[in-house]
Amino acid sequence: MTSKNFNHPDVLDEGTNFLSPLVVGDKPISTEHRKRKSPNDFKSVHPADVTDEEKNGWVLQRSGIRSSRLKRVKSHDKWLEDRVWSLMRNMGFAVLNGDNFKITFQRDDGSIGRKQVDVYAEDHETVLVIECKSREVRGRRSLQKDLQETVSLQKYFRTAINNRFDGKAKPKIIWVYATSNILWSTSDIERANDGDIKVITENELQYFETFVKHMGPAGKYQILGEFLKGQKVPGLSNVKLPAIRGKIGGDVYYSFVTTPRHLLKIAFINHQALNHPDGRPAYQRMISSSRIKEIGSFIEKGGYFPTNVLVNFSDTPRFDLISNAENTDANIKFGWLTLPPKYRSAWIIDGQHRLYGFSRLDDKFLDQSLFVLAFERMSVQKEADLFITINHKQKSVPKSLLVSLLADIRMGDSDPSTALSALGSAVVRSLNTDKTSPLARRFSTHGVPPEPSQNLTVSEVVNGIRRSGLVGKIAGTTLAPGPLSGATDEQTVARASTVLNVYFEAVRQANPERWEAGRDAYVAVNPGIRAHLVLIAEVVTYLSHKKGLDFYLLKPDLFAQYLVDFCQPIFDFISTASNEEVKLRFSRRFGEGGVKEYSYHLMKILADAHADFGTDEFQRWSEQSNSEKIDEVNQFLMKLAERLTNCVINTLKAVHGTHRLASDEPAFWEIGVQSDRIRTNAFKAQQNDKTRRKPKEAYLNIVDLAEIVKQSNNWSHFEHVFKNPRPEERAGQKYYLGWIQTFNELRNIAAHKNQLKTYTDEDLEFVEWLRTEVDPKVPE
């Protein structure tokens, strides 16, 4: 490279090196790594200077006559840079940045700029340009200006970097932001995505460090696969292998032999520890370094594996059949498979240790044979289920265990809904297994007869965690954090468990006897636990608005303290209320309606102390639950439903008669009700009524009336009662029966008051319309 492309006098100070300083070669990189790999800085000073240095935060490590060695913890931003730099070194990059590294570039107007870059890593195929951003204490920080600057400089950096590869293939350049203790905003994530900037948080960094520690440089492709998904791997084009193609269980498979050298480049494993945004189900556990060493030693001694490594090709590979004369089997075909040349194109389902056992061996071992069975675009659910089946001694995993296993097989899933359920599953597992938790051993376990106190179910509470939004909410195609979310999945589980344990311990201590009684006391029950989760979310919203608290940033202990203090009226009620009072409020039906009703009664206790507490829907329910007007509305709707039904039945009897026909059915029923659906449903309802069985016509629904009255042989007898156009309906219709559907919905509210369904203002206006337009026409 020469300076002829940069005609500016400032450049001469840098000579011809526009990426400077760089560290190249094993020995210089190893020397630099020794000072970067520790979280501490070290230096030696004269013993007389130790006292002054201690004032600047240095700590004496070792004293001597002529020199004393000091150490000091690196600042959070410097330590993040050094961790990322060390990761690049351990991945095997042969060119890295030195201290105070800058990229010098030429702008479009010919002017020269220089920009400091935190980490630069380069090999003959790939370059990573990494900016490191951190906070000392976890919290929010806008990265808008930083991201905009990076995007604006990308084309200049690309030119400067490509000039280093003059005469060679241009490298793949990966732009990365590595952050620690920073809560990303949605808008910044979008800016990074728009700028093709990859994001590494402390969660991914920890995973990458652990993986490369176990794998060594061979783990590079696993990490590059995170950033270069779908892009071609240099040097892996047109690798053709003899193979068999067939079909099993509805999925296409290929059976072939390849080498670790090839498979390691395109393989990808979605471990539980990695919470990346677009990965497959995270059913794999982190690779065991001890097992890798054992397998590597076994291979070095001449060992080999006669069993298949099981993979899933993410794309359909090229497969060229051999001549038809030799390919006569209908079930399997012989041909040449072109190995997919893309990063992350072969997802390892089973055999990760067998493959990565080659990772630390000498180069000569990488051309040994590996037996591979590869599926073609198998669904992610099948992929995970296959892994579970294989790892449970070929026995299928009972479906009832799926929710419990979500924490194992779906953490960090690309589908935000599944990832949220997996987080909920992990939190419930933590609560159930923590010996200090009030919820320890309160959940039933599949295959184990439950004790009376084990009346909670994992699936119900996971559903409650999902709906509460406490550990995350689905926002489009992403999972947005909730107030109990941490920087990583593991931290989320720990944070949520801490807060929930404190809260439910307060519930337990309010009345230990009721808590331990389980289902019989209506406190530690599925609807109750779920209702408390809803309540916690509402309290967070209320206190955030009223006190300006940012619960996302509060430490778990302080979070829990605010929560417990505010909810003291609830604990007092649980402590002092009679059994009848508790039963009256909380002995409701199960299901979503029961959870909502339970949560409203909890909110009512807090609203008695804070009149403005609770959602708008709760406030409406609270007002209506004690309203004489609402009672009158309920009675009116129920009475009108009864009168309309009687009107239809009595009119049918008068018009068609009550005599029996050849079918042994009354004429009014046989002739007046021609719908098979209505007649069948009425008969089933009659047969299911085991207490006081009534005639079939008594089991007609309100919506059935609309179909009956507009029957061609009935309409003239009902038009004067049922034809009631609404003001907003278009003119010229024949029947005008649309009001019956709305009436039926309101009648259901009146009939099921305990479901906490309430009337809106529009509902009450419709009731008044019924009073004036419909009610006068209906016979008493």
PDB file of N, CA and C in Angstrom, residues 343-392:
ATOM      1  N   TYR A 343     -22.005 -20.255   6.051  1.00  0.00           N
ATOM      2  CA  TYR A 343     -21.944 -20.278   7.507  1.00  0.00           C
ATOM      3  C   TYR A 343     -23.299 -20.695   8.076  1.00  0.00           C
ATOM      4  N   ARG A 344     -23.267 -21.472   9.142  1.00  0.00           N
ATOM      5  CA  ARG A 344     -24.474 -21.870   9.872  1.00  0.00           C
ATOM      6  C   ARG A 344     -25.464 -22.644   8.998  1.00  0.00           C
ATOM      7  N   SER A 345     -24.956 -23.387   8.048  1.00  0.00           N
ATOM      8  CA  SER A 345     -25.860 -24.123   7.171  1.00  0.00           C
ATOM      9  C   SER A 345     -26.095 -25.550   7.644  1.00  0.00           C
ATOM     10  N   ALA A 346     -25.317 -26.020   8.625  1.00  0.00           N
ATOM     11  CA  ALA A 346     -25.484 -27.386   9.142  1.00  0.00           C
ATOM     12  C   ALA A 346     -25.640 -27.314  10.665  1.00  0.00           C
ATOM     13  N   TRP A 347     -26.880 -27.427  11.121  1.00  0.00           N
ATOM     14  CA  TRP A 347     -27.174 -27.333  12.551  1.00  0.00           C
ATOM     15  C   TRP A 347     -26.969 -28.706  13.187  1.00  0.00           C
ATOM     16  N   ILE A 348     -26.124 -28.751  14.207  1.00  0.00           N
ATOM     17  CA  ILE A 348     -25.818 -30.018  14.859  1.00  0.00           C
ATOM     18  C   ILE A 348     -26.960 -30.402  15.793  1.00  0.00           C
ATOM     19  N   ILE A 349     -27.594 -31.538  15.516  1.00  0.00           N
ATOM     20  CA  ILE A 349     -28.651 -32.048  16.388  1.00  0.00           C
ATOM     21  C   ILE A 349     -28.063 -32.978  17.436  1.00  0.00           C
ATOM     22  N   ASP A 350     -27.165 -33.848  16.994  1.00  0.00           N
ATOM     23  CA  ASP A 350     -26.538 -34.793  17.919  1.00  0.00           C
ATOM     24  C   ASP A 350     -25.123 -35.095  17.420  1.00  0.00           C
ATOM     25  N   GLY A 351     -24.172 -35.104  18.352  1.00  0.00           N
ATOM     26  CA  GLY A 351     -22.795 -35.415  17.982  1.00  0.00           C
ATOM     27  C   GLY A 351     -21.851 -34.243  18.084  1.00  0.00           C
ATOM     28  N   GLN A 352     -22.238 -33.180  18.826  1.00  0.00           N
ATOM     29  CA  GLN A 352     -21.372 -32.008  18.910  1.00  0.00           C
ATOM     30  C   GLN A 352     -20.009 -32.348  19.511  1.00  0.00           C
ATOM     31  N   HIS A 353     -19.989 -33.246  20.505  1.00  0.00           N
ATOM     32  CA  HIS A 353     -18.710 -33.590  21.120  1.00  0.00           C
ATOM     33  C   HIS A 353     -17.835 -34.400  20.174  1.00  0.00           C
ATOM     34  N   ARG A 354     -18.459 -35.273  19.386  1.00  0.00           N
ATOM     35  CA  ARG A 354     -17.676 -36.049  18.421  1.00  0.00           C
ATOM     36  C   ARG A 354     -17.047 -35.132  17.375  1.00  0.00           C
ATOM     37  N   LEU A 355     -17.805 -34.123  16.929  1.00  0.00           N
ATOM     38  CA  LEU A 355     -17.258 -33.199  15.938  1.00  0.00           C
ATOM     39  C   LEU A 355     -16.168 -32.320  16.539  1.00  0.00           C
ATOM     40  N   TYR A 356     -16.476 -31.700  17.678  1.00  0.00           N
ATOM     41  CA  TYR A 356     -15.523 -30.756  18.254  1.00  0.00           C
ATOM     42  C   TYR A 356     -14.394 -31.441  19.015  1.00  0.00           C
ATOM     43  N   GLY A 357     -14.438 -32.775  19.081  1.00  0.00           N
ATOM     44  CA  GLY A 357     -13.284 -33.495  19.602  1.00  0.00           C
ATOM     45  C   GLY A 357     -12.057 -33.287  18.730  1.00  0.00           C
ATOM     46  N   PHE A 358     -12.271 -32.906  17.464  1.00  0.00           N
ATOM     47  CA  PHE A 358     -11.163 -32.627  16.552  1.00  0.00           C
ATOM     48  C   PHE A 358     -10.637 -31.200  16.698  1.00  0.00           C
ATOM     49  N   SER A 359     -11.308 -30.366  17.502  1.00  0.00           N
ATOM     50  CA  SER A 359     -11.044 -28.930  17.470  1.00  0.00           C
ATOM     51  C   SER A 359      -9.649 -28.543  17.929  1.00  0.00           C
ATOM     52  N   ARG A 360      -9.079 -29.300  18.847  1.00  0.00           N
ATOM     53  CA  ARG A 360      -7.748 -28.945  19.364  1.00  0.00           C
ATOM     54  C   ARG A 360      -6.650 -29.889  18.874  1.00  0.00           C
ATOM     55  N   LEU A 361      -6.957 -30.709  17.882  1.00  0.00           N
ATOM     56  CA  LEU A 361      -5.969 -31.645  17.375  1.00  0.00           C
ATOM     57  C   LEU A 361      -5.141 -31.012  16.259  1.00  0.00           C
ATOM     58  N   ASP A 362      -4.021 -31.636  15.971  1.00  0.00           N
ATOM     59  CA  ASP A 362      -3.167 -31.155  14.893  1.00  0.00           C
ATOM     60  C   ASP A 362      -3.921 -31.192  13.574  1.00  0.00           C
ATOM     61  N   ASP A 363      -3.445 -30.369  12.656  1.00  0.00           N
ATOM     62  CA  ASP A 363      -4.108 -30.213  11.368  1.00  0.00           C
ATOM     63  C   ASP A 363      -4.275 -31.541  10.635  1.00  0.00           C
ATOM     64  N   LYS A 364      -3.343 -32.454  10.833  1.00  0.00           N
ATOM     65  CA  LYS A 364      -3.397 -33.714  10.091  1.00  0.00           C
ATOM     66  C   LYS A 364      -4.620 -34.550  10.427  1.00  0.00           C
ATOM     67  N   PHE A 365      -5.228 -34.325  11.584  1.00  0.00           N
ATOM     68  CA  PHE A 365      -6.398 -35.109  11.979  1.00  0.00           C
ATOM     69  C   PHE A 365      -7.688 -34.586  11.346  1.00  0.00           C
ATOM     70  N   LEU A 366      -7.664 -33.373  10.803  1.00  0.00           N
ATOM     71  CA  LEU A 366      -8.896 -32.750  10.314  1.00  0.00           C
ATOM     72  C   LEU A 366      -9.395 -33.334   8.998  1.00  0.00           C
ATOM     73  N   ASP A 367      -8.628 -34.234   8.401  1.00  0.00           N
ATOM     74  CA  ASP A 367      -9.068 -34.853   7.155  1.00  0.00           C
ATOM     75  C   ASP A 367      -9.515 -36.294   7.350  1.00  0.00           C
ATOM     76  N   GLN A 368      -9.751 -36.673   8.601  1.00  0.00           N
ATOM     77  CA  GLN A 368     -10.306 -38.000   8.852  1.00  0.00           C
ATOM     78  C   GLN A 368     -11.779 -38.044   8.424  1.00  0.00           C
ATOM     79  N   SER A 369     -12.295 -39.241   8.349  1.00  0.00           N
ATOM     80  CA  SER A 369     -13.683 -39.405   7.891  1.00  0.00           C
ATOM     81  C   SER A 369     -14.666 -39.265   9.050  1.00  0.00           C
ATOM     82  N   LEU A 370     -15.760 -38.585   8.754  1.00  0.00           N
ATOM     83  CA  LEU A 370     -16.890 -38.469   9.684  1.00  0.00           C
ATOM     84  C   LEU A 370     -18.142 -38.956   8.977  1.00  0.00           C
ATOM     85  N   PHE A 371     -18.877 -39.845   9.616  1.00  0.00           N
ATOM     86  CA  PHE A 371     -20.155 -40.291   9.082  1.00  0.00           C
ATOM     87  C   PHE A 371     -21.225 -39.261   9.454  1.00  0.00           C
ATOM     88  N   VAL A 372     -22.001 -38.832   8.476  1.00  0.00           N
ATOM     89  CA  VAL A 372     -22.986 -37.783   8.710  1.00  0.00           C
ATOM     90  C   VAL A 372     -24.339 -38.211   8.152  1.00  0.00           C
ATOM     91  N   LEU A 373     -25.385 -37.981   8.932  1.00  0.00           N
ATOM     92  CA  LEU A 373     -26.763 -38.102   8.461  1.00  0.00           C
ATOM     93  C   LEU A 373     -27.363 -36.707   8.556  1.00  0.00           C
ATOM     94  N   ALA A 374     -27.682 -36.134   7.402  1.00  0.00           N
ATOM     95  CA  ALA A 374     -28.147 -34.747   7.366  1.00  0.00           C
ATOM     96  C   ALA A 374     -29.580 -34.681   6.862  1.00  0.00           C
ATOM     97  N   PHE A 375     -30.461 -34.067   7.646  1.00  0.00           N
ATOM     98  CA  PHE A 375     -31.826 -33.826   7.203  1.00  0.00           C
ATOM     99  C   PHE A 375     -31.865 -32.541   6.380  1.00  0.00           C
ATOM    100  N   GLU A 376     -32.875 -32.431   5.544  1.00  0.00           N
ATOM    101  CA  GLU A 376     -33.028 -31.256   4.694  1.00  0.00           C
ATOM    102  C   GLU A 376     -34.156 -30.383   5.223  1.00  0.00           C
ATOM    103  N   ARG A 377     -33.785 -29.275   5.814  1.00  0.00           N
ATOM    104  CA  ARG A 377     -34.745 -28.265   6.278  1.00  0.00           C
ATOM    105  C   ARG A 377     -35.810 -28.869   7.192  1.00  0.00           C
ATOM    106  N   MET A 378     -35.389 -29.703   8.098  1.00  0.00           N
ATOM    107  CA  MET A 378     -36.316 -30.250   9.092  1.00  0.00           C
ATOM    108  C   MET A 378     -36.859 -29.110   9.945  1.00  0.00           C
ATOM    109  N   SER A 379     -38.126 -29.194  10.323  1.00  0.00           N
ATOM    110  CA  SER A 379     -38.724 -28.147  11.148  1.00  0.00           C
ATOM    111  C   SER A 379     -38.008 -28.070  12.491  1.00  0.00           C
ATOM    112  N   VAL A 380     -37.983 -26.881  13.064  1.00  0.00           N
ATOM    113  CA  VAL A 380     -37.264 -26.686  14.320  1.00  0.00           C
ATOM    114  C   VAL A 380     -37.868 -27.521  15.452  1.00  0.00           C
ATOM    115  N   GLN A 381     -39.189 -27.725  15.403  1.00  0.00           N
ATOM    116  CA  GLN A 381     -39.811 -28.531  16.453  1.00  0.00           C
ATOM    117  C   GLN A 381     -39.364 -29.983  16.343  1.00  0.00           C
ATOM    118  N   LYS A 382     -39.338 -30.512  15.116  1.00  0.00           N
ATOM    119  CA  LYS A 382     -38.867 -31.877  14.929  1.00  0.00           C
ATOM    120  C   LYS A 382     -37.410 -32.007  15.338  1.00  0.00           C
ATOM    121  N   GLU A 383     -36.651 -30.993  15.009  1.00  0.00           N
ATOM    122  CA  GLU A 383     -35.230 -30.999  15.336  1.00  0.00           C
ATOM    123  C   GLU A 383     -35.027 -31.134  16.847  1.00  0.00           C
ATOM    124  N   ALA A 384     -35.743 -30.323  17.612  1.00  0.00           N
ATOM    125  CA  ALA A 384     -35.610 -30.377  19.067  1.00  0.00           C
ATOM    126  C   ALA A 384     -36.161 -31.681  19.634  1.00  0.00           C
ATOM    127  N   ASP A 385     -37.309 -32.107  19.105  1.00  0.00           N
ATOM    128  CA  ASP A 385     -37.899 -33.357  19.590  1.00  0.00           C
ATOM    129  C   ASP A 385     -36.990 -34.548  19.304  1.00  0.00           C
ATOM    130  N   LEU A 386     -36.319 -34.516  18.161  1.00  0.00           N
ATOM    131  CA  LEU A 386     -35.406 -35.602  17.821  1.00  0.00           C
ATOM    132  C   LEU A 386     -34.241 -35.640  18.803  1.00  0.00           C
ATOM    133  N   PHE A 387     -33.742 -34.476  19.143  1.00  0.00           N
ATOM    134  CA  PHE A 387     -32.659 -34.417  20.126  1.00  0.00           C
ATOM    135  C   PHE A 387     -33.107 -35.008  21.463  1.00  0.00           C
ATOM    136  N   ILE A 388     -34.316 -34.619  21.899  1.00  0.00           N
ATOM    137  CA  ILE A 388     -34.830 -35.112  23.182  1.00  0.00           C
ATOM    138  C   ILE A 388     -34.995 -36.624  23.136  1.00  0.00           C
ATOM    139  N   THR A 389     -35.544 -37.116  22.024  1.00  0.00           N
ATOM    140  CA  THR A 389     -35.753 -38.561  21.898  1.00  0.00           C
ATOM    141  C   THR A 389     -34.439 -39.311  21.990  1.00  0.00           C
ATOM    142  N   ILE A 390     -33.439 -38.844  21.270  1.00  0.00           N
ATOM    143  CA  ILE A 390     -32.134 -39.508  21.266  1.00  0.00           C
ATOM    144  C   ILE A 390     -31.523 -39.504  22.658  1.00  0.00           C
ATOM    145  N   ASN A 391     -31.689 -38.397  23.362  1.00  0.00           N
ATOM    146  CA  ASN A 391     -31.020 -38.260  24.645  1.00  0.00           C
ATOM    147  C   ASN A 391     -31.863 -38.745  25.819  1.00  0.00           C
ATOM    148  N   HIS A 392     -32.971 -39.391  25.522  1.00  0.00           N
ATOM    149  CA  HIS A 392     -33.754 -40.017  26.577  1.00  0.00           C
ATOM    150  C   HIS A 392     -33.932 -41.502  26.265  1.00  0.00           C
TER     151      HIS A 392
END
